[in-house]
Tab-separated table of C-alpha atoms in Angstrom:
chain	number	residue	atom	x	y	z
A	1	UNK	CA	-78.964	131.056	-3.283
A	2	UNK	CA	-82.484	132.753	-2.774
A	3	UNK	CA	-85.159	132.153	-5.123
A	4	UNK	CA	-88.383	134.160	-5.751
A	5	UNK	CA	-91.252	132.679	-8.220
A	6	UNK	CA	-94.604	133.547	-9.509
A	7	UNK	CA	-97.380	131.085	-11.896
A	8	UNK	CA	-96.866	131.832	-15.572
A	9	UNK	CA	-99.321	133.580	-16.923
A	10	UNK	CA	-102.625	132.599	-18.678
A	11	UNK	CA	-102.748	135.533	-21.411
A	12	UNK	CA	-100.817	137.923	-22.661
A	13	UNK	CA	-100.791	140.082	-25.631
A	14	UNK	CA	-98.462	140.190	-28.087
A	15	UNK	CA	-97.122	144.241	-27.865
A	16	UNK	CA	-94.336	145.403	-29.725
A	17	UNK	CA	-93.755	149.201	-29.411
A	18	UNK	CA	-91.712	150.975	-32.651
A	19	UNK	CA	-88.776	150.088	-31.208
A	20	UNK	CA	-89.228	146.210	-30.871
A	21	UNK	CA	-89.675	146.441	-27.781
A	22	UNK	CA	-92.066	143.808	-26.296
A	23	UNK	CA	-93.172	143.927	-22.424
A	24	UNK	CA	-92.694	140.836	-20.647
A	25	UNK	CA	-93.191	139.536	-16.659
A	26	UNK	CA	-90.358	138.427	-14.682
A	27	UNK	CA	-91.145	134.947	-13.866
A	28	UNK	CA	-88.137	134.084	-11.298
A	29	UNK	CA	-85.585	136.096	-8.769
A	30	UNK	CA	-82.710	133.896	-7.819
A	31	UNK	CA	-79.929	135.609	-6.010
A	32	UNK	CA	-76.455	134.156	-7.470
A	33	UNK	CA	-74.439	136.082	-5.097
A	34	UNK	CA	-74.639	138.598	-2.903
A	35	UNK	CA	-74.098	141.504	-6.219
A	36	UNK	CA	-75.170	139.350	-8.793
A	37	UNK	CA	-79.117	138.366	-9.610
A	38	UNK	CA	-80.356	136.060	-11.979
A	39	UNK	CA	-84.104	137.185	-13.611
A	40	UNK	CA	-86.207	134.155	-15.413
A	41	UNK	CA	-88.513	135.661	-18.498
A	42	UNK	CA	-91.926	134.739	-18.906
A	43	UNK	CA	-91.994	135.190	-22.845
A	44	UNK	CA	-95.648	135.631	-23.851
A	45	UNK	CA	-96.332	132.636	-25.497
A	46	UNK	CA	-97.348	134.591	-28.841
A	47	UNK	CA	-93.885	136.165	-28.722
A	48	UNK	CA	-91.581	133.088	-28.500
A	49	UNK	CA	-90.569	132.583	-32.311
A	50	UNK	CA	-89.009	135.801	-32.055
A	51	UNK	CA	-87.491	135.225	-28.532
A	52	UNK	CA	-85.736	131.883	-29.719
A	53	UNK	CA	-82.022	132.644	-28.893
A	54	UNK	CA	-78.390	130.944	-29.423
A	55	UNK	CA	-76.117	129.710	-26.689
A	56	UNK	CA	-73.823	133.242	-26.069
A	57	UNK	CA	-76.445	135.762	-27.264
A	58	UNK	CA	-78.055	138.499	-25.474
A	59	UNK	CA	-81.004	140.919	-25.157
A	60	UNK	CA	-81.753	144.354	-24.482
A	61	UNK	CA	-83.533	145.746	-21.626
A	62	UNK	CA	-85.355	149.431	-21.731
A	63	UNK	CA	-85.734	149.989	-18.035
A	64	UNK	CA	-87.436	153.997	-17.373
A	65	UNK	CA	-85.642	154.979	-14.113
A	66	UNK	CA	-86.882	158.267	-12.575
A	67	UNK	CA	-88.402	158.932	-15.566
A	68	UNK	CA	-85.525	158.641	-18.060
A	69	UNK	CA	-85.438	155.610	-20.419
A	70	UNK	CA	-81.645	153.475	-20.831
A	71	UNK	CA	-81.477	150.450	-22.512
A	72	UNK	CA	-78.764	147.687	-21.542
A	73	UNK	CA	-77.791	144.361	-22.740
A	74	UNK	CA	-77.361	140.881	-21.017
A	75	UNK	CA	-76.350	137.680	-21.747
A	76	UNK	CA	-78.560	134.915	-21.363
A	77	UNK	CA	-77.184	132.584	-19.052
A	78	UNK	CA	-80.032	130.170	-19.745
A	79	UNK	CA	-79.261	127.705	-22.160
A	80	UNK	CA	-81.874	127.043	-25.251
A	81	UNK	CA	-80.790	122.870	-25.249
A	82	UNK	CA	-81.679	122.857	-21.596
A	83	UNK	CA	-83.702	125.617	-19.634
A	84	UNK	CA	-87.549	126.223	-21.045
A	85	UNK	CA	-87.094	130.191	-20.100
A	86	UNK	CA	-85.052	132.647	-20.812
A	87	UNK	CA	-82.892	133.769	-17.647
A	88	UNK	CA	-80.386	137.014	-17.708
A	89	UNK	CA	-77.722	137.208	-14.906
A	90	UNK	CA	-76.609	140.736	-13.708
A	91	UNK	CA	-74.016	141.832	-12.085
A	92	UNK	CA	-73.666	144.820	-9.834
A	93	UNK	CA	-71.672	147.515	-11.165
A	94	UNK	CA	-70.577	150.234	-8.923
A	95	UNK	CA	-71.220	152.690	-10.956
A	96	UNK	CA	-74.059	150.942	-13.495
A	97	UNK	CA	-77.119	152.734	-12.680
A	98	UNK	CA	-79.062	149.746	-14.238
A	99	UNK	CA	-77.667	146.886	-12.957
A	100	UNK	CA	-78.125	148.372	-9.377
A	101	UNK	CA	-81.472	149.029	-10.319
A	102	UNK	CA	-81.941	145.423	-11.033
A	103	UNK	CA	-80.265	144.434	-8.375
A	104	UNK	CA	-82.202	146.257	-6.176
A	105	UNK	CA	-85.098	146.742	-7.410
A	106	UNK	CA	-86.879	144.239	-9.685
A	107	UNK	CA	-89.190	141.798	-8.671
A	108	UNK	CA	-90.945	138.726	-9.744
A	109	UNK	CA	-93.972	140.136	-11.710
A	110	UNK	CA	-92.623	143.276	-12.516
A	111	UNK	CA	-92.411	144.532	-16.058
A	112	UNK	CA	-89.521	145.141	-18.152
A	113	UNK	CA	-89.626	146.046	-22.037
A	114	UNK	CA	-87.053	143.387	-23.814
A	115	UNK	CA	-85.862	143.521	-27.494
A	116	UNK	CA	-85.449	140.244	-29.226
A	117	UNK	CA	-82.382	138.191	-28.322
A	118	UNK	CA	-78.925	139.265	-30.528
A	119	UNK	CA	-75.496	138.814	-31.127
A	120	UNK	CA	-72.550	137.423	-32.248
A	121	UNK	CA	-70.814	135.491	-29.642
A	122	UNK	CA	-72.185	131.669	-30.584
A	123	UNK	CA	-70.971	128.290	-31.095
A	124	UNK	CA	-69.446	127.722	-34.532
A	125	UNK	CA	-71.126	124.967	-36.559
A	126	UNK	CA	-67.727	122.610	-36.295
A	127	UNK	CA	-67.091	119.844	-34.137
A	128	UNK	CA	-64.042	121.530	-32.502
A	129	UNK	CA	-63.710	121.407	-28.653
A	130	UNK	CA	-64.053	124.361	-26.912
A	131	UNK	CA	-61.900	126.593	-24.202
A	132	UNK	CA	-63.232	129.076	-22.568
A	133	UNK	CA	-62.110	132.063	-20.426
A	134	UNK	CA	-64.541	134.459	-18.141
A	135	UNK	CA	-63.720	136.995	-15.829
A	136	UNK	CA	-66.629	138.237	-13.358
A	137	UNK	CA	-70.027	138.267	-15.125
A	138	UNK	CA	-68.362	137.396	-18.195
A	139	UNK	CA	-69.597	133.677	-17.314
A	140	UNK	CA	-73.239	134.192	-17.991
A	141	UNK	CA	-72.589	134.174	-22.190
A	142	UNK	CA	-70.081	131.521	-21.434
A	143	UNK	CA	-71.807	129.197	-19.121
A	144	UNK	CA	-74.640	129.055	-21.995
A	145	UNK	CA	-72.057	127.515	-24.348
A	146	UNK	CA	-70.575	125.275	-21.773
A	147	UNK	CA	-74.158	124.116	-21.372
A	148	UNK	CA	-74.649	123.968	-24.633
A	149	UNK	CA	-71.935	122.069	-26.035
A	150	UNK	CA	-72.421	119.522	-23.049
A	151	UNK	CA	-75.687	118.805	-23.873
A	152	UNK	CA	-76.052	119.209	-27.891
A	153	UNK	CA	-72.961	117.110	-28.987
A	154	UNK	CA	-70.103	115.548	-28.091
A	155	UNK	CA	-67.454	118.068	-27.962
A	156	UNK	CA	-65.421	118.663	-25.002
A	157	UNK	CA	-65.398	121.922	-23.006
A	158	UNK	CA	-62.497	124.100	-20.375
A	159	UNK	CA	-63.343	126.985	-18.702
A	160	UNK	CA	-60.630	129.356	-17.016
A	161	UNK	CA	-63.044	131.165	-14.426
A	162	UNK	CA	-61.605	134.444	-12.797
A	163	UNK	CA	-62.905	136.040	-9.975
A	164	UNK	CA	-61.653	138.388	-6.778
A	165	UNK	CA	-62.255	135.503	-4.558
A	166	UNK	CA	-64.500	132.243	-3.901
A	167	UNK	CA	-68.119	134.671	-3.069
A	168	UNK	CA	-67.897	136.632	-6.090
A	169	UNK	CA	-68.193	132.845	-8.096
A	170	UNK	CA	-71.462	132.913	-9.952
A	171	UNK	CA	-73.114	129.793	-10.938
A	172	UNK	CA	-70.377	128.015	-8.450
A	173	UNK	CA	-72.621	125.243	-7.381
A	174	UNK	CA	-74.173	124.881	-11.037
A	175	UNK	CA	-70.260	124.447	-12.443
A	176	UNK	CA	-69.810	122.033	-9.679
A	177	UNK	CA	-73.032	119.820	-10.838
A	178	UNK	CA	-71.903	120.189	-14.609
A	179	UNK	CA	-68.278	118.909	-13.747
A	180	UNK	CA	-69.543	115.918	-11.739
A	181	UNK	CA	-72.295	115.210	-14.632
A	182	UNK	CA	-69.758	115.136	-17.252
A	183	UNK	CA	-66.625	114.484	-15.977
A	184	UNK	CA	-64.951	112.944	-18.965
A	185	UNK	CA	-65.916	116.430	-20.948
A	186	UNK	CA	-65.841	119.062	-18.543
A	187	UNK	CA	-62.541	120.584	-16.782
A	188	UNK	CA	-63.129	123.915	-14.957
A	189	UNK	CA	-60.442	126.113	-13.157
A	190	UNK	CA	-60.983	128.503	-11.274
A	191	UNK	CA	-58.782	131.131	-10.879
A	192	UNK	CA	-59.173	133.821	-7.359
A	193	UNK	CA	-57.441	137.036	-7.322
A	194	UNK	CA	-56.793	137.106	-3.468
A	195	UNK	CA	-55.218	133.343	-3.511
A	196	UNK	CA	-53.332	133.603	-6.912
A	197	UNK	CA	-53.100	137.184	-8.219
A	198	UNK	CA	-54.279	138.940	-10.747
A	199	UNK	CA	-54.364	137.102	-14.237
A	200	UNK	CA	-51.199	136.957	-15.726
A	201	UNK	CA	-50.488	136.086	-19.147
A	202	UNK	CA	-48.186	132.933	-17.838
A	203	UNK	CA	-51.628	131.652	-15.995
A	204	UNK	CA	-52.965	131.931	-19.614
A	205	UNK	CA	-50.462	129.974	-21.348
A	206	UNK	CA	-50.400	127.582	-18.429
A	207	UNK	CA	-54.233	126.721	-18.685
A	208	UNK	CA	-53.748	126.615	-23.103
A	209	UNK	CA	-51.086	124.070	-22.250
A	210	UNK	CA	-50.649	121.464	-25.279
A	211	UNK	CA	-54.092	122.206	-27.093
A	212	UNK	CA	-54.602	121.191	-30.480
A	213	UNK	CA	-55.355	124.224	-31.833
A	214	UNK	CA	-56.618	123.436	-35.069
A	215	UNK	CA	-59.127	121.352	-33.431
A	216	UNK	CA	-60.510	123.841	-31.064
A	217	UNK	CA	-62.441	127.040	-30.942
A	218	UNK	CA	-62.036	129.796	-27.981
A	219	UNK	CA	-64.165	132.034	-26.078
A	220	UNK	CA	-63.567	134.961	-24.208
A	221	UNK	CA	-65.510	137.143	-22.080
A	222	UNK	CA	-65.175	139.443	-19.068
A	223	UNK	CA	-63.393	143.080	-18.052
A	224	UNK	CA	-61.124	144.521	-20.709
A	225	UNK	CA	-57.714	144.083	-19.237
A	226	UNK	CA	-58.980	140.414	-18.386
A	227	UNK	CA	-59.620	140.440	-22.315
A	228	UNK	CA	-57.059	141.802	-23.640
A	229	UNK	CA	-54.306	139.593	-21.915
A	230	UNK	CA	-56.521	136.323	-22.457
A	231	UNK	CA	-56.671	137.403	-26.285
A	232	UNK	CA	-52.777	138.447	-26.837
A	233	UNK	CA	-51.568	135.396	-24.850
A	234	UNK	CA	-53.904	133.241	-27.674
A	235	UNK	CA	-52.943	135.036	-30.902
A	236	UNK	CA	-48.667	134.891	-29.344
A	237	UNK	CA	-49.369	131.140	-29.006
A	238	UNK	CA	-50.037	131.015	-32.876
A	239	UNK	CA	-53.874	130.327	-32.512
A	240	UNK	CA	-55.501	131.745	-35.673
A	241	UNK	CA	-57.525	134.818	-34.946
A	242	UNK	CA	-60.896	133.317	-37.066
A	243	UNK	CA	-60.600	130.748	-33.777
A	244	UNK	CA	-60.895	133.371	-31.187
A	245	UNK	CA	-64.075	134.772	-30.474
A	246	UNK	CA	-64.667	137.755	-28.292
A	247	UNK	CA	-67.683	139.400	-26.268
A	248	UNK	CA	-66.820	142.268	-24.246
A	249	UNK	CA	-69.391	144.488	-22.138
A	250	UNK	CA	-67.493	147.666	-21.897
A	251	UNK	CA	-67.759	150.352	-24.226
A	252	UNK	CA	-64.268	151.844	-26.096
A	253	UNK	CA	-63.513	155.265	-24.882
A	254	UNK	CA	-63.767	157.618	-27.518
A	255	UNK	CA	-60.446	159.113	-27.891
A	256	UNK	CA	-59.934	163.166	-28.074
A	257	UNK	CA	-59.656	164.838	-31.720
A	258	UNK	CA	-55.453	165.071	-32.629
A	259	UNK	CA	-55.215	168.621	-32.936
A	260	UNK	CA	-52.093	168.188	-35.531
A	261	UNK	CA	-54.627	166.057	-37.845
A	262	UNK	CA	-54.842	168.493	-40.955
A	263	UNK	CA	-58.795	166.288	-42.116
A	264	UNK	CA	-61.393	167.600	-40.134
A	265	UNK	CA	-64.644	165.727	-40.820
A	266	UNK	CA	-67.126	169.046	-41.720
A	267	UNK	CA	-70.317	167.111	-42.492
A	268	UNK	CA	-71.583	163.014	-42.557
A	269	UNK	CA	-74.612	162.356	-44.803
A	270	UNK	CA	-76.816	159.235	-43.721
A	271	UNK	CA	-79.106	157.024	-45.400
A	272	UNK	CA	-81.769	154.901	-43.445
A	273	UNK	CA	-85.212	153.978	-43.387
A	274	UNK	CA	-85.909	156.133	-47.168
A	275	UNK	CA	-84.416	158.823	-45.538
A	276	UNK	CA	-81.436	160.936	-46.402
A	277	UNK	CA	-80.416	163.413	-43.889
A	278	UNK	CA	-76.756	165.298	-44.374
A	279	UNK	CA	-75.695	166.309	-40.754
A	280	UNK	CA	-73.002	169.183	-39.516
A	281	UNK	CA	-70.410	166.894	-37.601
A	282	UNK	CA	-69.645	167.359	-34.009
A	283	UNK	CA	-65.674	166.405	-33.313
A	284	UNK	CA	-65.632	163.356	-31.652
A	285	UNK	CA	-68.987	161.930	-32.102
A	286	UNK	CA	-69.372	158.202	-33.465
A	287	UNK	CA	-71.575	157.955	-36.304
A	288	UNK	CA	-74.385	156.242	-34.484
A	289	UNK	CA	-74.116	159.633	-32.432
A	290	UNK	CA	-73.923	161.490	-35.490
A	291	UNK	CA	-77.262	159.728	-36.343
A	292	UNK	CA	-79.162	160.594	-33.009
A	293	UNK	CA	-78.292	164.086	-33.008
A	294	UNK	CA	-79.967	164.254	-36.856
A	295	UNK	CA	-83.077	162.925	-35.303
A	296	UNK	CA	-82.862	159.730	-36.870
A	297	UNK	CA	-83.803	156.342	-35.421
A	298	UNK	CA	-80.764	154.261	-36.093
A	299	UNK	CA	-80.465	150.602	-35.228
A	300	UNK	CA	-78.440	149.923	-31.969
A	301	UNK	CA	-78.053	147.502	-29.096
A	302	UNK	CA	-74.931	146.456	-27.452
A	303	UNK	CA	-73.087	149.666	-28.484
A	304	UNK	CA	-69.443	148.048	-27.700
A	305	UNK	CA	-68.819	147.060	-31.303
A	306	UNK	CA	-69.918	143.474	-30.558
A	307	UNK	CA	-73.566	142.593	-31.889
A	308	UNK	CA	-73.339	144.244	-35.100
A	309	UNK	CA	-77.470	145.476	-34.543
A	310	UNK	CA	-75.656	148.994	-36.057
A	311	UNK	CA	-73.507	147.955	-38.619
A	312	UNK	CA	-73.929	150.420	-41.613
A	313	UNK	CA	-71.744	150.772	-45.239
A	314	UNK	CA	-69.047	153.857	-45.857
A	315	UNK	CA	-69.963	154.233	-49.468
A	316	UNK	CA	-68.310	157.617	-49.460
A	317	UNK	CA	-65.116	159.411	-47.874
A	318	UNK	CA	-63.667	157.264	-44.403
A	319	UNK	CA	-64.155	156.017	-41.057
A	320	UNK	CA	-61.987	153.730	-38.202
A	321	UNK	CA	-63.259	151.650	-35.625
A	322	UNK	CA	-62.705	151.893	-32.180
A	323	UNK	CA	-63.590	148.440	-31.223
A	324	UNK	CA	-64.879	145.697	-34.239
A	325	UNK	CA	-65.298	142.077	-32.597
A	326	UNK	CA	-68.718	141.572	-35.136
A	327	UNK	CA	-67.553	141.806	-38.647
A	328	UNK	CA	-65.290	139.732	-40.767
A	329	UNK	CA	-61.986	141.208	-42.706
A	330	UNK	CA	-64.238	141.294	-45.650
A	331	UNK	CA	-67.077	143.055	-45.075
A	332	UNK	CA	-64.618	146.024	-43.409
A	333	UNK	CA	-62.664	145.695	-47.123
A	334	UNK	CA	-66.012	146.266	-48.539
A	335	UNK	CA	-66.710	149.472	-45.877
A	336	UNK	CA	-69.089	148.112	-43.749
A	337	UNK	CA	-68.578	149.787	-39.944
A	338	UNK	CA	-70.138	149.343	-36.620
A	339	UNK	CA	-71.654	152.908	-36.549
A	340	UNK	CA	-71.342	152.537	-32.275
A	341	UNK	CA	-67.387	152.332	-32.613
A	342	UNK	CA	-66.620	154.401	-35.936
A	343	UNK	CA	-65.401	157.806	-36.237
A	344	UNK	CA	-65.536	160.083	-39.603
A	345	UNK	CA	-61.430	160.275	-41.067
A	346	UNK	CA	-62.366	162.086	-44.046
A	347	UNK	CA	-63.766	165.419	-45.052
A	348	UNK	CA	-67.258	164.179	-45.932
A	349	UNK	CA	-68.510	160.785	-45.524
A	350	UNK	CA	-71.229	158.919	-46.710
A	351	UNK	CA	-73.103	156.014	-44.469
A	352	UNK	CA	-75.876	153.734	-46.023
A	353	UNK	CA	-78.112	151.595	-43.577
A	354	UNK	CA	-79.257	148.401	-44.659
């Protein structure tokens, strides 16, 4: 593991752009693996109430990469009961223009433009044990609330770790250090693709063995087919579905309009900020898309249906979800959408922004 460090600073002013947006120094470089790199925050000390965080949540970055601006979200893999700064993990991606960019490009003392921390994916406020399953970089939410629920309680913690093989193991020797601290707590498997195969759903109901699943809460978190098996195998076993709790990175695919569909959305009308703007629809387009193109500023973060930063009311007409892990069978009764993941089903519809 290579580590790069820099002093904290003495000053710093407390900026937030209209976007929340606040620009803070990377403190800390620590190379996890050899496509994985860990960045430490230094949070300007005027900005830290509104950088506190929960185990699980993450924050967005607004990187400006050859001149165009993207914004992408990360975990913390810090923990708030244990580390004094906030550290992201990130994970090469092929393909993920950021993450390479982070990967090979940031440094400690460079800039980067953060939004407060978000999300969704936390510890519930029970005293049930907790199982966990990652896949890849799905550990940095998780290995927050393993940390967490070590050190804040007395609640027991699993963790089903997948990975392609034993180099592509992030936080391996930190796992290690947390199983030998808290033995009597702690159980950690690791699973590795080119010594046992790809996940099956029998390795999943292997690792759930005998839990007492009334008494337990479970986390999931990683690459979508990872996800999807870990979360069938759960909900087959009988575990109810309030005691299941997703994160996923990816974003749904937006499927292509069904020609024989005789509704064809001709219009969306959208209510934010005092503002009422009725927009011509563009087949295919999410409402948060439908929002953009109307020149409006709409709320946003994760943009995989997971955070909830977008969620908006249908108080008119229709719209289905693509992806929902953020809100609750009641507030989608009551028409309340993650704009990121819904799509118009009715001839008009109405949104409202709260």
């Amino acid at each position: 593991m290579e580590t790069s460090t820099t002093t904290p600073r003495s000053e710093s002013a407390d900026v937030i752009d209209a976007d929340g947006f606040t620009p803070v120094r990377v403190k800390q470089v620590i190379r996890e693996t050899s496509d994985a790199v860990s960045l430490v925050l230094d949070i300007p000390e005027p900005a830290r109430g509104r950088f506190r965080y929960a185990a699980g949540q993450f924050i967005t970055i607004r990187p400006s990469i050859a001149g165009i601006e993207h914004r992408r979200c990360y975990s913390m893999s810090s923990s708030p009961t244990v580390d004094p700064d906030l550290r992201i993990t990130v994970k090469r991606d092929r393909d993920g223009l950021v993450s390479n960019w982070v990967n090979d490009t940031v440094n400690v003392g460079d800039e980067l433009h953060v939004a407060p921390p978000e999300g969704r994916f936390v510890l519930t406020a029970t005293d049930r044990d907790v199982v966990t399953f990652a896949g890849g970089s799905g550990i940095t939410p998780v290995f927050s609330l393993v940390q967490s629920v070590l050190t804040a309680g007395t609640r027991r913690a699993r963790l089903f770790y997948a990975n392609r093989n034993l180099d592509s193991v992030i936080f391996r020797d930190a796992l290690a250090d947390l199983v030998d601290t808290h033995s009597a707590r702690l159980e950690v498997h690791h699973h590795l693709d080119d010594l046992d195969g790809v996940v099956s759903p029998q390795h999943i109901a292997d690792f759930i063995g005998n839990d007492s699943q009334a008494e337990t809460d479970y986390y999931v978190c990683g690459p979508a087919p990872f996800m999807d098996t870990v979360e069938r195998v759960l909900l087959d076993t009988g575990i109810p579905k309030q005691h299941v709790h997703l994160e996923r990175f990816s974003v749904a695919a937006i499927p292509p309009s069904d020609p024989t569909d005789p509704v064809v959305t001709e219009e969306v009308t959208i209510e934010l900020d005092r503002s009422t703007i009725t927009a011509p629809y563009r087949a295919g387009n999410t409402l948060l898309q439908t929002a953009r193109l109307a020149g409006l500023k709409a709320p946003s973060s994760c943009e995989t249906g997971s955070c909830g930063t977008c969620m908006a009311q249908v108080v008119e007409g229709s719209a289905r979800m693509l992806n929902n892990d953020a809100l609750d069978d009641d507030e989608v009764a009551e028409g309340w959408v993650v704009t990121c993941q819904a799509l118009p089903t009715s001839r008009r519809v109405r949104v409202v922004y709260e």
